[in-house]
Structures are given as C-alpha cells and as structure tokens.
Amino acid sequence: MTKARPNQGPKQEKSVFIRTYGCQMNVYDSERMAGLLKPLGYQAAASAEDADLVILNTCHIREKAAEKIYSELGRLNKIKARRAREGRDVKIAVAGCVAQAEGAEITARAPQVDMVIGPQAYHRLPELLARTARDHGEILETDFAVEEKFDRLAAREADGPTAFLTIQEGCDKFCTFCVVPYTRGVEVSRPVDAITAEARSLAVQGVKEITLLGQNVNAWASPPPAGEAGEIWGLGELCRHLAKIDGIERLRFTTSHPRDMDEGLIAALGDEEKLMPYLHLPVQAGSDKILKAMNRGHTAGRYIDLIARIRAVRPDIAISGDFIVGSPGETNEAFEATLALAEEINYASAYSFKYSRRPGTPGAVMLKQVPEAEKDQRLARLQAVLEAQRQAFNKMQIGKILPVLFEKTGRHAGQLIGRSPYLQSVHVTAPKSMLGSLAPVRIEGVTPNALAGVLTPEGTKEGEAAA
Ligand code: 5AD
Ligand code: SF4
C-alpha cells in the first residue's frame, strides 16, 4: 500500500499558514506553534489558499479585532469549500485570546472551524490535529495551565538576530476596560532557569537582542537560581542575569505596568548597559477620576513622578505609552487632562485607541458612555500631539552616532534595516554581510517612519571584517 493516509507519520509534507493578530505575545506564540508543527512535516505556506492547516492566532482586546476574525473565517470557509471540491482537506484552527474568550461560540458561528485552542493549550496542537483527523469533530481546548505549556514546548529555532521570549503571562490587575485578565488568566512567572536556558539557546544560534514578553512583564517575580543572592528576583535582577549570557548584546522588555515599576528595575535601566533605553509604560488616561474608574491603581501625578525618576537615572530613555480616549464618564475636562499629561511626558512613541466596550468587563456596563463621534475627535487631537512628539524625538537623533542592529534587507538594493537603541527603524546602505551585526551609524535624516543613516568608518570596517 503506497497511498498516504492523513496524519500517518511524522514526515508527511504538509503546509501551515499562521496569521497573527494583536500583540507581541501572539507573535511569540505563533512562532512556537510553527516550531511544534515542523517535526510533523508542516512547512510554512505562502498564503491561506495553499495551506493544509490555517491557524488564526487571535486578539480580543478591542471589538474590531474580534470581528476581523469572523470576517476572515468567512473567507476561509470559501477556500475550504473550494479545496473540498478538489478533494483536499483544509483544517482551520482559531487560537489565542478570541479562542479563549468565545470558546464554543466560535464553532457555533463558524462551523467550518475544526479547532479552538486557547493561549495556554497550543502545545497540544499535534495531538489535537491527530484527533481532528480521526474524529472529524470540532475540538475545543481552552484550559489554563501556563507552566505545563512551557514545559511541553520543544526547543526553539531562532530566526534572525532578534527574538521574543515570553517570561510572564496573565494579568491580575483587572483594569475595568480590559479583557486580558479573563482571557489570559492570573499572573504566572516562568522560572529563571527555564528562561535562561531559552535565552542561551537563542544566543548560541546568533540572537543578539532578546525582548522579554509578558502581559505584565514587570510583575515577573521568581526565586533566584541556586547559588545566587536574594530571596525573590524581580525583572531588574533577571535582566542583569540574562545580560551575562555571551552573545546577548541587547535586552528589552514589554509591556510594563506603572504599579510594578520597582526600584530594582529602575536601577537596572540606569546602569545595565545591555538594557536598551526604551520603556513602554501605558498610562491610559490623564484624569485621576478616569484612572480611578479604570482601576489603574495610580494617579497621573504618580505616573509623572515615576517617569521623572526613570529619566533621572537614564536621561535619554525613550518613553512609549498607551492611551484610551472616550472611556465611560470621560468629560471634555478629563480629556484635556490626558492631553496635558501627554504634553508633560513628551513621548518618543505612543499608541492610542478609542475606548471599545468589551462584554463581560465592568466598563461595558458603566453609565455615560461617550458617543463615537466625540471619541473620533478626541483621538484625532491626541494623535496629533503624540505624532508631533514622535517626529521631534526622531529628529533629535540627526547628527548622532547610534549603534544599529541590522535585522533585514530593505526595499532598495544594497539597503539594510536595523533598529536603534530607541527601537527606531534605521535605513542604511550596507553590505548584506552585515545582517545580524551591530554597527555604529551616523543618523543623517528622518522619513515619516524611520531614520536614515550612513555607516561610520568603524561601522564599515566591521562590515568588511564580516564579509
Ligand atoms: N478599548 C480600547 N483600548 C483598549 N486597550 C485594552 N482594552 C481596551 C479597550 N477595551 C488598549 C490599552 C492597552 C492596549 C494593549 O490596548 O491601551 O494598554
Ligand atoms: Fe489589561 Fe490592565 Fe492587565 Fe494591562 S494591566 S493587561 S490593561 S487589565
């Protein structure tokens, strides 16, 4: 018998297409899912049209994000029907936060979906796939067990000089607008040894920059490894520990909460050279009344003080943030306070969103919801301020020599794209052999979304040595 049966053995050639929505945690999870599927013979497909398995790794943070998934599922249904007529099966899986939040609702609304896999269950993908092939029924797997997931994940393959590494999952903060505590569960920190082993393996594969990820990354806390000082380590100690790994040149972390910015982490931002001068610290609003209604656990004043203390130890740090406009009860005056806070902080970059009512969150049933048109106007005003600040921050780099880590080739011949310490994209004409290396670049100009620079003499020398 030579005819191949589905899921017969590990070596069958198949293809998977993973579409990732939302945050960097999902980018990391998608990468790990691809890694899990590789030993089963799944190669990356160029598009959903060509794939045997399509995974939507979803985001539930705002209503639009969830609705996008259903429209994408409609499109996939057509592909699935066409492929069925050609005698080929396509499996569709919904993973991530929409899977967690909506569960069986997804297969009720979109019966073409074969698997619904929550963020803590994707390590079970191989067995779930085998089960769908056997049973032809839809499968729902949305249990919370973060530690088990990490224990069962295979070693990962690096892809380029930068990598994400999840160190923490979940959130206990219960901001009244946010679905994360319901979709990602309570705060769980991975142990130091597991994180160090993953970081070392990435470094051996040539990774130079690691971004530590967590929904509340600076809530990370865990006992130190044997022989190290301290009872419980926080993110500052972890960063110092990882900075000792040979080959790791840069560390970043995201996303932090103002409440968990402790002295140890602030000190590390001040003196740990491998920790990059960039901090994403969402504030959400500038009015104390709104911050209280959001259950943020900090006032505008405390946030401003915190940034001042961080700037005192690292004056050049690029501050980034998140804002929500049009939260329930946000008056004109409250919105003006948000604008004033943005002016006071002077962000290097920031994200801003219109409040989106998420069923199941306390915010969704609050009185005095703000009309959509008002939200639009406020968002436009805030974004104008933040965009001007971003451009000014970028322009400030002109004339400086910044170390740039080259990550990929650009659209133009001979062009490489890298990142500055402040996470700006930098476009440089440089030999391809410099991909993956760090080199000093003189910044000569700015474009709307990037800096433009030239290799300095030292940078050119490094490139020639690498060639
Ligand atoms: N509406 C609008 N923005 C939201 N965010 C989270 N929940 C909502 C919501 N319901 C934003 C916050 C958060 C970022 C990831 O998404 O600013 O920091
Ligand atoms: Fe959501 Fe607030 Fe937790 Fe951030 S801190 S994930 S906004 S509940």
Tab-separated table of C-alpha atoms and ligand atoms in Angstrom:
chain	number	residue	atom	x	y	z
A	1	MET	CA	0.000	0.000	0.000
A	2	THR	CA	1.544	3.266	-1.046
A	3	LYS	CA	-1.381	5.632	-0.710
A	4	ALA	CA	-0.721	8.150	2.032
A	5	ARG	CA	-3.256	8.481	4.802
A	6	PRO	CA	-3.684	11.743	6.702
A	7	ASN	CA	-1.543	12.010	9.833
A	8	GLN	CA	0.073	8.723	9.098
A	9	GLY	CA	3.573	9.606	10.211
A	10	PRO	CA	5.801	12.472	11.147
A	11	LYS	CA	7.405	13.013	7.731
A	12	GLN	CA	4.396	13.826	5.534
A	13	GLU	CA	4.819	17.086	3.551
A	14	LYS	CA	2.113	19.491	4.580
A	15	SER	CA	1.825	23.189	4.909
A	16	VAL	CA	0.564	25.568	7.533
A	17	PHE	CA	-0.371	29.212	7.308
A	18	ILE	CA	-0.469	31.136	10.574
A	19	ARG	CA	-1.995	34.599	10.646
A	20	THR	CA	-1.106	36.552	13.755
A	21	TYR	CA	-3.202	39.354	15.191
A	22	GLY	CA	-2.550	41.612	18.164
A	23	CYS	CA	0.395	41.826	20.479
A	24	GLN	CA	3.953	40.511	20.519
A	25	MET	CA	2.933	37.667	22.825
A	26	ASN	CA	0.914	36.337	19.899
A	27	VAL	CA	3.900	36.727	17.565
A	28	TYR	CA	5.918	34.614	20.015
A	29	ASP	CA	3.124	32.017	20.319
A	30	SER	CA	2.792	31.765	16.532
A	31	GLU	CA	6.499	31.162	16.222
A	32	ARG	CA	6.298	28.395	18.818
A	33	MET	CA	3.296	26.807	17.071
A	34	ALA	CA	5.223	26.752	13.785
A	35	GLY	CA	8.105	25.103	15.678
A	36	LEU	CA	5.794	22.436	17.107
A	37	LEU	CA	4.352	21.630	13.701
A	38	LYS	CA	7.662	21.356	11.863
A	39	PRO	CA	8.527	17.850	13.145
A	40	LEU	CA	5.084	16.737	11.897
A	41	GLY	CA	6.091	17.746	8.388
A	42	TYR	CA	4.353	21.135	8.265
A	43	GLN	CA	6.219	23.741	6.215
A	44	ALA	CA	5.204	27.386	6.074
A	45	ALA	CA	2.673	28.095	3.298
A	46	ALA	CA	2.843	31.364	1.383
A	47	SER	CA	-0.873	32.030	1.834
A	48	ALA	CA	-4.038	30.548	3.307
A	49	GLU	CA	-5.017	29.455	-0.230
A	50	ASP	CA	-2.145	26.949	-0.374
A	51	ALA	CA	-2.252	25.609	3.172
A	52	ASP	CA	-3.427	22.299	4.629
A	53	LEU	CA	-3.784	23.925	8.007
A	54	VAL	CA	-4.706	27.551	8.667
A	55	ILE	CA	-4.302	28.944	12.156
A	56	LEU	CA	-5.677	32.326	13.129
A	57	ASN	CA	-3.831	33.416	16.248
A	58	THR	CA	-6.280	35.969	17.503
A	59	CYS	CA	-6.551	39.094	19.617
A	60	HIS	CA	-9.610	40.057	21.643
A	61	ILE	CA	-8.515	43.374	23.084
A	62	ARG	CA	-10.861	45.588	21.082
A	63	GLU	CA	-14.163	44.746	19.458
A	64	LYS	CA	-12.864	45.360	15.936
A	65	ALA	CA	-10.072	42.833	16.497
A	66	ALA	CA	-12.593	40.070	17.292
A	67	GLU	CA	-14.911	40.994	14.406
A	68	LYS	CA	-11.983	40.807	11.967
A	69	ILE	CA	-11.605	37.125	12.899
A	70	TYR	CA	-15.162	36.322	11.918
A	71	SER	CA	-14.803	38.002	8.559
A	72	GLU	CA	-11.535	36.153	7.961
A	73	LEU	CA	-13.290	32.890	8.890
A	74	GLY	CA	-15.915	33.664	6.246
A	75	ARG	CA	-13.165	33.978	3.642
A	76	LEU	CA	-11.519	30.757	4.828
A	77	ASN	CA	-14.828	28.929	4.585
A	78	LYS	CA	-14.871	29.646	0.846
A	79	ILE	CA	-11.331	28.337	0.475
A	80	LYS	CA	-12.229	25.235	2.473
A	81	ALA	CA	-15.278	24.542	0.267
A	82	ARG	CA	-13.263	25.032	-2.930
A	83	ARG	CA	-10.493	22.761	-1.711
A	84	ALA	CA	-13.064	20.114	-0.667
A	85	ARG	CA	-14.378	20.111	-4.263
A	86	GLU	CA	-10.804	19.442	-5.386
A	87	GLY	CA	-10.622	16.535	-2.924
A	88	ARG	CA	-8.245	18.244	-0.489
A	89	ASP	CA	-8.911	18.885	3.129
A	90	VAL	CA	-8.082	22.152	4.902
A	91	LYS	CA	-8.153	22.309	8.678
A	92	ILE	CA	-8.953	25.616	10.333
A	93	ALA	CA	-7.868	26.432	13.855
A	94	VAL	CA	-8.636	29.510	15.929
A	95	ALA	CA	-6.016	30.109	18.606
A	96	GLY	CA	-5.268	32.944	21.021
A	97	CYS	CA	-7.499	35.232	23.027
A	98	VAL	CA	-10.666	35.123	20.902
A	99	ALA	CA	-10.495	31.337	21.230
A	100	GLN	CA	-10.203	31.678	24.983
A	101	ALA	CA	-12.945	34.252	25.351
A	102	GLU	CA	-15.513	32.970	22.899
A	103	GLY	CA	-14.855	29.226	23.059
A	104	ALA	CA	-17.756	27.212	21.644
A	105	GLU	CA	-19.370	30.419	20.369
A	106	ILE	CA	-16.812	30.340	17.553
A	107	THR	CA	-17.784	26.941	16.207
A	108	ALA	CA	-21.457	27.853	16.643
A	109	ARG	CA	-20.960	30.988	14.498
A	110	ALA	CA	-18.374	29.442	12.173
A	111	PRO	CA	-18.922	25.678	11.888
A	112	GLN	CA	-16.040	25.410	9.394
A	113	VAL	CA	-13.627	25.779	12.335
A	114	ASP	CA	-12.033	22.459	13.314
A	115	MET	CA	-10.147	23.505	16.426
A	116	VAL	CA	-10.444	26.227	19.044
A	117	ILE	CA	-7.259	26.466	21.063
A	118	GLY	CA	-6.758	28.871	23.964
A	119	PRO	CA	-3.397	30.577	24.579
A	120	GLN	CA	-2.417	28.027	27.201
A	121	ALA	CA	-3.210	24.974	25.102
A	122	TYR	CA	-1.306	25.388	21.846
A	123	HIS	CA	1.416	22.964	22.938
A	124	ARG	CA	-1.284	20.329	22.462
A	125	LEU	CA	-1.643	21.204	18.765
A	126	PRO	CA	-0.064	17.964	17.488
A	127	GLU	CA	-2.424	15.784	19.499
A	128	LEU	CA	-5.412	17.995	18.650
A	129	LEU	CA	-4.582	17.695	14.961
A	130	ALA	CA	-4.403	13.927	15.221
A	131	ARG	CA	-7.748	13.926	16.987
A	132	THR	CA	-9.498	16.092	14.366
A	133	ALA	CA	-8.182	13.812	11.654
A	134	ARG	CA	-9.586	10.783	13.486
A	135	ASP	CA	-12.875	12.155	14.730
A	136	HIS	CA	-13.797	14.814	12.178
A	137	GLY	CA	-15.439	16.695	15.032
A	138	GLU	CA	-14.561	20.145	16.203
A	139	ILE	CA	-12.286	20.391	19.203
A	140	LEU	CA	-12.228	22.899	21.998
A	141	GLU	CA	-9.163	23.245	24.172
A	142	THR	CA	-9.029	26.321	26.353
A	143	ASP	CA	-7.692	25.214	29.757
A	144	PHE	CA	-5.347	27.448	31.757
A	145	ALA	CA	-2.043	25.805	32.665
A	146	VAL	CA	0.799	28.107	31.676
A	147	GLU	CA	3.609	26.108	33.268
A	148	GLU	CA	2.574	22.918	31.557
A	149	LYS	CA	2.590	24.676	28.211
A	150	PHE	CA	6.163	25.915	28.597
A	151	ASP	CA	7.367	22.542	29.921
A	152	ARG	CA	5.996	20.773	26.904
A	153	LEU	CA	7.303	23.086	24.224
A	154	ALA	CA	10.176	21.851	22.128
A	155	ALA	CA	13.474	23.741	21.881
A	156	ARG	CA	13.032	26.665	19.555
A	157	GLU	CA	14.785	27.725	16.419
A	158	ALA	CA	15.979	31.300	16.149
A	159	ASP	CA	15.061	33.354	13.103
A	160	GLY	CA	17.463	36.278	12.736
A	161	PRO	CA	19.350	38.368	15.305
A	162	THR	CA	16.334	39.351	17.420
A	163	ALA	CA	13.882	37.200	19.331
A	164	PHE	CA	10.942	37.435	21.675
A	165	LEU	CA	10.973	35.371	24.845
A	166	THR	CA	7.855	35.048	26.985
A	167	ILE	CA	8.711	35.201	30.692
A	168	GLN	CA	5.331	36.002	32.180
A	169	GLU	CA	1.711	35.526	31.272
A	170	GLY	CA	-1.590	36.713	32.573
A	171	CYS	CA	-2.795	39.718	34.481
A	172	ASP	CA	-4.417	40.238	37.866
A	173	LYS	CA	-4.861	43.979	37.548
A	174	PHE	CA	-8.425	43.989	36.240
A	175	CYS	CA	-8.461	47.375	34.572
A	176	THR	CA	-12.178	47.882	34.039
A	177	PHE	CA	-11.887	48.231	30.240
A	178	CYS	CA	-9.732	45.177	29.608
A	179	VAL	CA	-10.452	41.554	28.685
A	180	VAL	CA	-6.932	40.259	29.307
A	181	PRO	CA	-7.460	39.049	32.904
A	182	TYR	CA	-10.357	36.949	31.603
A	183	THR	CA	-8.587	35.566	28.542
A	184	ARG	CA	-5.038	35.057	29.774
A	185	GLY	CA	-5.723	34.167	33.426
A	186	VAL	CA	-3.779	35.116	36.548
A	187	GLU	CA	-0.173	36.335	36.572
A	188	VAL	CA	2.289	33.482	36.196
A	189	SER	CA	6.080	33.896	36.029
A	190	ARG	CA	8.337	31.369	34.342
A	191	PRO	CA	11.274	30.196	36.474
A	192	VAL	CA	14.717	31.771	35.949
A	193	ASP	CA	16.345	28.524	34.842
A	194	ALA	CA	13.824	27.912	32.053
A	195	ILE	CA	14.181	31.499	30.817
A	196	THR	CA	17.986	31.360	30.989
A	197	ALA	CA	18.098	28.081	29.081
A	198	GLU	CA	15.898	29.526	26.323
A	199	ALA	CA	17.980	32.721	26.171
A	200	ARG	CA	21.248	30.731	25.999
A	201	SER	CA	19.927	28.569	23.213
A	202	LEU	CA	18.897	31.693	21.274
A	203	ALA	CA	22.331	33.258	21.845
A	204	VAL	CA	24.098	30.144	20.557
A	205	GLN	CA	22.010	30.448	17.397
A	206	GLY	CA	23.190	34.008	16.829
A	207	VAL	CA	20.462	36.015	18.527
A	208	LYS	CA	21.869	39.310	19.816
A	209	GLU	CA	18.739	41.023	21.068
A	210	ILE	CA	16.031	39.485	23.224
A	211	THR	CA	12.738	41.144	24.077
A	212	LEU	CA	11.250	39.682	27.232
A	213	LEU	CA	7.485	39.471	26.957
A	214	GLY	CA	4.610	39.426	29.381
A	215	GLN	CA	1.144	40.947	29.668
A	216	ASN	CA	2.560	42.474	32.835
A	217	VAL	CA	6.195	41.801	32.244
A	218	ASN	CA	7.450	43.791	35.219
A	219	ALA	CA	5.203	41.793	37.557
A	220	TRP	CA	7.623	38.953	36.837
A	221	ALA	CA	8.959	37.531	40.123
A	222	SER	CA	10.645	34.243	40.874
A	223	PRO	CA	13.234	32.719	43.233
A	224	PRO	CA	16.836	33.121	42.011
A	225	PRO	CA	18.725	30.123	40.686
A	226	ALA	CA	20.773	28.116	43.224
A	227	GLY	CA	23.876	29.985	44.409
A	228	GLU	CA	22.576	33.467	43.526
A	229	ALA	CA	21.776	36.129	46.119
A	230	GLY	CA	18.278	37.283	47.027
A	231	GLU	CA	15.003	35.656	48.004
A	232	ILE	CA	12.797	36.667	45.154
A	233	TRP	CA	14.085	38.233	41.983
A	234	GLY	CA	12.238	40.898	40.063
A	235	LEU	CA	12.665	41.875	36.420
A	236	GLY	CA	15.719	44.063	37.179
A	237	GLU	CA	17.651	41.102	38.604
A	238	LEU	CA	16.508	38.866	35.767
A	239	CYS	CA	17.767	41.367	33.181
A	240	ARG	CA	21.156	41.634	34.892
A	241	HIS	CA	21.367	37.836	34.959
A	242	LEU	CA	20.490	37.458	31.264
A	243	ALA	CA	22.897	40.262	30.345
A	244	LYS	CA	25.751	37.955	31.401
A	245	ILE	CA	24.984	35.486	28.605
A	246	ASP	CA	27.693	35.572	25.967
A	247	GLY	CA	26.401	36.859	22.662
A	248	ILE	CA	23.395	38.717	24.089
A	249	GLU	CA	24.075	42.384	23.362
A	250	ARG	CA	20.669	43.918	23.921
A	251	LEU	CA	17.714	43.295	26.206
A	252	ARG	CA	14.260	44.827	26.066
A	253	PHE	CA	11.011	44.063	27.855
A	254	THR	CA	7.349	44.794	27.255
A	255	THR	CA	4.634	45.530	28.466
A	256	SER	CA	5.127	47.086	31.884
A	257	HIS	CA	2.607	48.426	34.380
A	258	PRO	CA	3.342	51.609	36.352
A	259	ARG	CA	2.358	49.805	39.573
A	260	ASP	CA	5.091	47.196	39.135
A	261	MET	CA	7.969	49.549	38.255
A	262	ASP	CA	10.140	48.792	41.297
A	263	GLU	CA	13.447	50.322	42.386
A	264	GLY	CA	15.436	47.296	41.203
A	265	LEU	CA	14.148	47.674	37.667
A	266	ILE	CA	14.643	51.447	37.615
A	267	ALA	CA	18.229	50.964	38.810
A	268	ALA	CA	18.850	48.350	36.106
A	269	LEU	CA	17.550	50.765	33.443
A	270	GLY	CA	20.111	53.228	34.790
A	271	ASP	CA	23.227	51.093	34.810
A	272	GLU	CA	22.766	47.814	32.948
A	273	GLU	CA	24.300	48.689	29.608
A	274	LYS	CA	22.620	45.876	27.715
A	275	LEU	CA	19.166	47.041	28.770
A	276	MET	CA	18.044	49.322	25.957
A	277	PRO	CA	16.884	52.879	26.753
A	278	TYR	CA	13.278	52.320	25.751
A	279	LEU	CA	10.328	51.832	28.050
A	280	HIS	CA	6.742	51.134	27.068
A	281	LEU	CA	4.709	52.241	30.055
A	282	PRO	CA	0.984	52.596	29.362
A	283	VAL	CA	-0.824	55.333	31.278
A	284	GLN	CA	-4.233	55.099	29.535
A	285	ALA	CA	-5.534	58.486	30.740
A	286	GLY	CA	-4.505	61.720	32.418
A	287	SER	CA	-7.511	62.345	34.646
A	288	ASP	CA	-7.378	60.904	38.149
A	289	LYS	CA	-11.134	60.371	38.119
A	290	ILE	CA	-10.896	58.286	34.960
A	291	LEU	CA	-7.791	56.435	36.175
A	292	LYS	CA	-9.736	55.505	39.313
A	293	ALA	CA	-12.731	54.331	37.289
A	294	MET	CA	-10.294	52.292	35.195
A	295	ASN	CA	-8.927	50.692	38.388
A	296	ARG	CA	-5.400	51.521	37.281
A	297	GLY	CA	-4.032	51.837	40.810
A	298	HIS	CA	-2.062	55.025	40.065
A	299	THR	CA	-2.759	58.705	39.615
A	300	ALA	CA	-1.472	60.967	36.846
A	301	GLY	CA	0.913	62.553	39.349
A	302	ARG	CA	2.409	59.212	40.369
A	303	TYR	CA	2.965	58.285	36.741
A	304	ILE	CA	4.677	61.620	36.053
A	305	ASP	CA	6.900	61.176	39.146
A	306	LEU	CA	7.780	57.666	38.086
A	307	ILE	CA	8.890	58.822	34.644
A	308	ALA	CA	10.937	61.594	36.282
A	309	ARG	CA	12.722	59.026	38.481
A	310	ILE	CA	13.454	56.833	35.460
A	311	ARG	CA	14.739	59.811	33.473
A	312	ALA	CA	16.944	60.795	36.404
A	313	VAL	CA	18.882	57.533	36.035
A	314	ARG	CA	18.611	57.275	32.229
A	315	PRO	CA	18.116	60.753	30.770
A	316	ASP	CA	17.984	59.661	27.132
A	317	ILE	CA	15.340	56.947	27.658
A	318	ALA	CA	12.604	56.800	25.002
A	319	ILE	CA	9.233	56.657	26.721
A	320	SER	CA	6.346	54.984	24.965
A	321	GLY	CA	2.779	54.523	26.173
A	322	ASP	CA	-0.807	53.503	25.536
A	323	PHE	CA	-3.826	55.778	25.783
A	324	ILE	CA	-7.551	55.213	25.662
A	325	VAL	CA	-9.840	58.100	24.748
A	326	GLY	CA	-13.601	58.211	25.310
A	327	SER	CA	-13.737	55.954	28.342
A	328	PRO	CA	-17.116	55.912	30.129
A	329	GLY	CA	-17.555	59.186	32.007
A	330	GLU	CA	-14.700	60.982	30.170
A	331	THR	CA	-15.727	64.643	30.078
A	332	ASN	CA	-14.031	67.299	27.957
A	333	GLU	CA	-12.127	68.354	31.039
A	334	ALA	CA	-10.956	64.791	31.719
A	335	PHE	CA	-9.790	64.507	28.123
A	336	GLU	CA	-7.893	67.793	28.432
A	337	ALA	CA	-6.058	66.214	31.383
A	338	THR	CA	-4.954	63.381	29.087
A	339	LEU	CA	-3.631	65.908	26.554
A	340	ALA	CA	-1.830	67.750	29.358
A	341	LEU	CA	-0.213	64.534	30.585
A	342	ALA	CA	0.955	63.674	27.074
A	343	GLU	CA	2.459	67.180	26.735
A	344	GLU	CA	4.188	66.857	30.080
A	345	ILE	CA	5.725	63.425	29.433
A	346	ASN	CA	6.784	64.089	25.827
A	347	TYR	CA	6.599	60.580	24.374
A	348	ALA	CA	9.039	59.135	21.855
A	349	SER	CA	6.193	56.990	20.520
A	350	ALA	CA	2.761	56.042	21.774
A	351	TYR	CA	-0.326	54.079	20.860
A	352	SER	CA	-3.790	55.499	21.308
A	353	PHE	CA	-7.169	53.862	20.962
A	354	LYS	CA	-10.834	54.704	21.161
A	355	TYR	CA	-12.492	53.054	24.121
A	356	SER	CA	-14.097	49.812	22.965
A	357	ARG	CA	-16.853	48.305	25.072
A	358	ARG	CA	-15.905	44.700	25.836
A	359	PRO	CA	-18.744	42.452	27.029
A	360	GLY	CA	-18.008	40.953	30.423
A	361	THR	CA	-15.773	43.815	31.589
A	362	PRO	CA	-17.017	46.284	34.250
A	363	GLY	CA	-16.531	49.179	31.803
A	364	ALA	CA	-19.113	47.775	29.408
A	365	VAL	CA	-21.963	48.429	31.862
A	366	MET	CA	-20.750	51.804	33.111
A	367	LEU	CA	-23.024	54.775	32.592
A	368	LYS	CA	-22.092	57.828	30.487
A	369	GLN	CA	-20.617	56.031	27.519
A	370	VAL	CA	-19.054	58.583	25.166
A	371	PRO	CA	-20.577	58.993	21.673
A	372	GLU	CA	-18.466	57.599	18.817
A	373	ALA	CA	-18.116	60.975	17.070
A	374	GLU	CA	-16.719	62.507	20.254
A	375	LYS	CA	-14.216	59.640	20.581
A	376	ASP	CA	-13.113	60.214	16.983
A	377	GLN	CA	-12.449	63.898	17.616
A	378	ARG	CA	-10.536	63.254	20.819
A	379	LEU	CA	-8.460	60.522	19.243
A	380	ALA	CA	-7.501	62.827	16.365
A	381	ARG	CA	-6.439	65.578	18.781
A	382	LEU	CA	-4.377	63.237	20.966
A	383	GLN	CA	-2.777	61.569	17.978
A	384	ALA	CA	-1.731	64.928	16.541
A	385	VAL	CA	0.122	65.713	19.793
A	386	LEU	CA	1.732	62.254	20.013
A	387	GLU	CA	2.745	62.256	16.354
A	388	ALA	CA	4.450	65.652	16.688
A	389	GLN	CA	6.345	64.330	19.719
A	390	ARG	CA	7.415	61.202	17.838
A	391	GLN	CA	8.692	63.238	14.900
A	392	ALA	CA	10.557	65.589	17.232
A	393	PHE	CA	12.168	62.651	19.033
A	394	ASN	CA	13.250	61.159	15.710
A	395	LYS	CA	14.678	64.484	14.508
A	396	MET	CA	16.682	64.782	17.726
A	397	GLN	CA	18.751	61.810	16.562
A	398	ILE	CA	20.078	63.636	13.470
A	399	GLY	CA	23.832	64.057	13.749
A	400	LYS	CA	24.205	61.363	16.429
A	401	ILE	CA	26.067	58.096	16.013
A	402	LEU	CA	23.821	55.272	17.165
A	403	PRO	CA	24.570	51.552	17.384
A	404	VAL	CA	22.232	49.778	14.964
A	405	LEU	CA	21.440	46.069	14.896
A	406	PHE	CA	20.800	45.066	11.290
A	407	GLU	CA	17.759	42.793	11.068
A	408	LYS	CA	16.696	42.602	7.435
A	409	THR	CA	17.259	43.826	3.911
A	410	GLY	CA	15.370	46.898	2.767
A	411	ARG	CA	13.238	47.528	-0.307
A	412	HIS	CA	16.067	49.267	-2.157
A	413	ALA	CA	19.118	47.458	-3.487
A	414	GLY	CA	22.004	47.490	-1.014
A	415	GLN	CA	19.819	48.701	1.827
A	416	LEU	CA	19.682	47.161	5.287
A	417	ILE	CA	17.153	47.924	8.000
A	418	GLY	CA	18.064	47.820	11.641
A	419	ARG	CA	16.981	49.203	14.982
A	420	SER	CA	18.447	51.967	17.094
A	421	PRO	CA	18.637	51.527	20.889
A	422	TYR	CA	15.387	53.556	20.993
A	423	LEU	CA	13.609	50.985	18.786
A	424	GLN	CA	13.517	53.269	15.747
A	425	SER	CA	13.882	51.669	12.324
A	426	VAL	CA	17.113	52.807	10.705
A	427	HIS	CA	17.695	52.541	6.930
A	428	VAL	CA	21.315	52.278	5.871
A	429	THR	CA	23.216	51.389	2.715
A	430	ALA	CA	25.374	48.498	3.896
A	431	PRO	CA	26.688	45.152	2.659
A	432	LYS	CA	24.389	42.184	3.173
A	433	SER	CA	27.161	40.510	5.143
A	434	MET	CA	26.366	42.930	7.968
A	435	LEU	CA	22.937	41.397	8.548
A	436	GLY	CA	22.802	40.273	12.155
A	437	SER	CA	25.612	42.569	13.283
A	438	LEU	CA	25.675	45.723	15.367
A	439	ALA	CA	27.446	48.745	13.931
A	440	PRO	CA	27.662	52.488	14.585
A	441	VAL	CA	25.573	54.550	12.196
A	442	ARG	CA	25.571	58.299	11.747
A	443	ILE	CA	21.962	59.473	11.547
A	444	GLU	CA	21.529	61.922	8.685
A	445	GLY	CA	17.796	62.287	8.233
A	446	VAL	CA	14.299	61.154	9.067
A	447	THR	CA	11.444	59.802	6.981
A	448	PRO	CA	7.894	59.550	8.362
A	449	ASN	CA	8.526	56.130	9.887
A	450	ALA	CA	12.274	55.669	10.061
A	451	LEU	CA	15.696	57.224	10.420
A	452	ALA	CA	18.190	57.291	7.561
A	453	GLY	CA	21.877	56.931	8.280
A	454	VAL	CA	25.304	56.024	6.955
A	455	LEU	CA	27.864	53.623	8.322
A	456	THR	CA	30.585	55.438	10.174
A	457	PRO	CA	34.194	54.418	9.369
A	458	GLU	CA	34.204	51.951	12.294
A	459	GLY	CA	30.924	50.501	11.028
A	460	THR	CA	32.316	49.985	7.519
A	461	LYS	CA	35.363	48.247	8.936
A	462	GLU	CA	33.145	45.831	10.895
A	463	GLY	CA	31.211	45.116	7.730
A	464	GLU	CA	34.347	44.340	5.758
A	465	ALA	CA	35.577	42.061	8.515
A	466	ALA	CA	32.277	40.198	8.459
A	467	ALA	CA	32.241	39.846	4.652
B	1	5AD	N1	-10.729	49.673	24.487
B	1	5AD	C1	-9.716	50.390	23.956
B	1	5AD	N2	-8.425	50.113	24.148
B	1	5AD	C2	-8.134	49.075	24.943
B	1	5AD	N3	-6.972	48.554	25.332
B	1	5AD	C3	-7.213	47.494	26.107
B	1	5AD	N4	-8.532	47.301	26.241
B	1	5AD	C4	-9.136	48.283	25.531
B	1	5AD	C5	-10.479	48.617	25.289
B	1	5AD	N5	-11.488	47.944	25.814
B	1	5AD	C6	-5.694	49.158	24.972
B	1	5AD	C7	-4.942	49.651	26.215
B	1	5AD	C8	-3.864	48.624	26.367
B	1	5AD	C9	-3.595	48.239	24.929
B	1	5AD	C10	-2.883	46.959	24.723
B	1	5AD	O1	-4.880	48.175	24.356
B	1	5AD	O2	-4.394	50.916	25.924
B	1	5AD	O3	-2.718	49.120	27.019
B	2	SF4	FE1	-5.362	44.768	30.712
B	2	SF4	FE2	-4.859	46.436	32.736
B	2	SF4	FE3	-3.922	43.935	32.789
B	2	SF4	FE4	-2.865	45.694	31.077
B	2	SF4	S1	-2.812	45.831	33.311
B	2	SF4	S2	-3.489	43.569	30.616
B	2	SF4	S3	-4.661	46.906	30.517
B	2	SF4	S4	-6.061	44.533	32.856
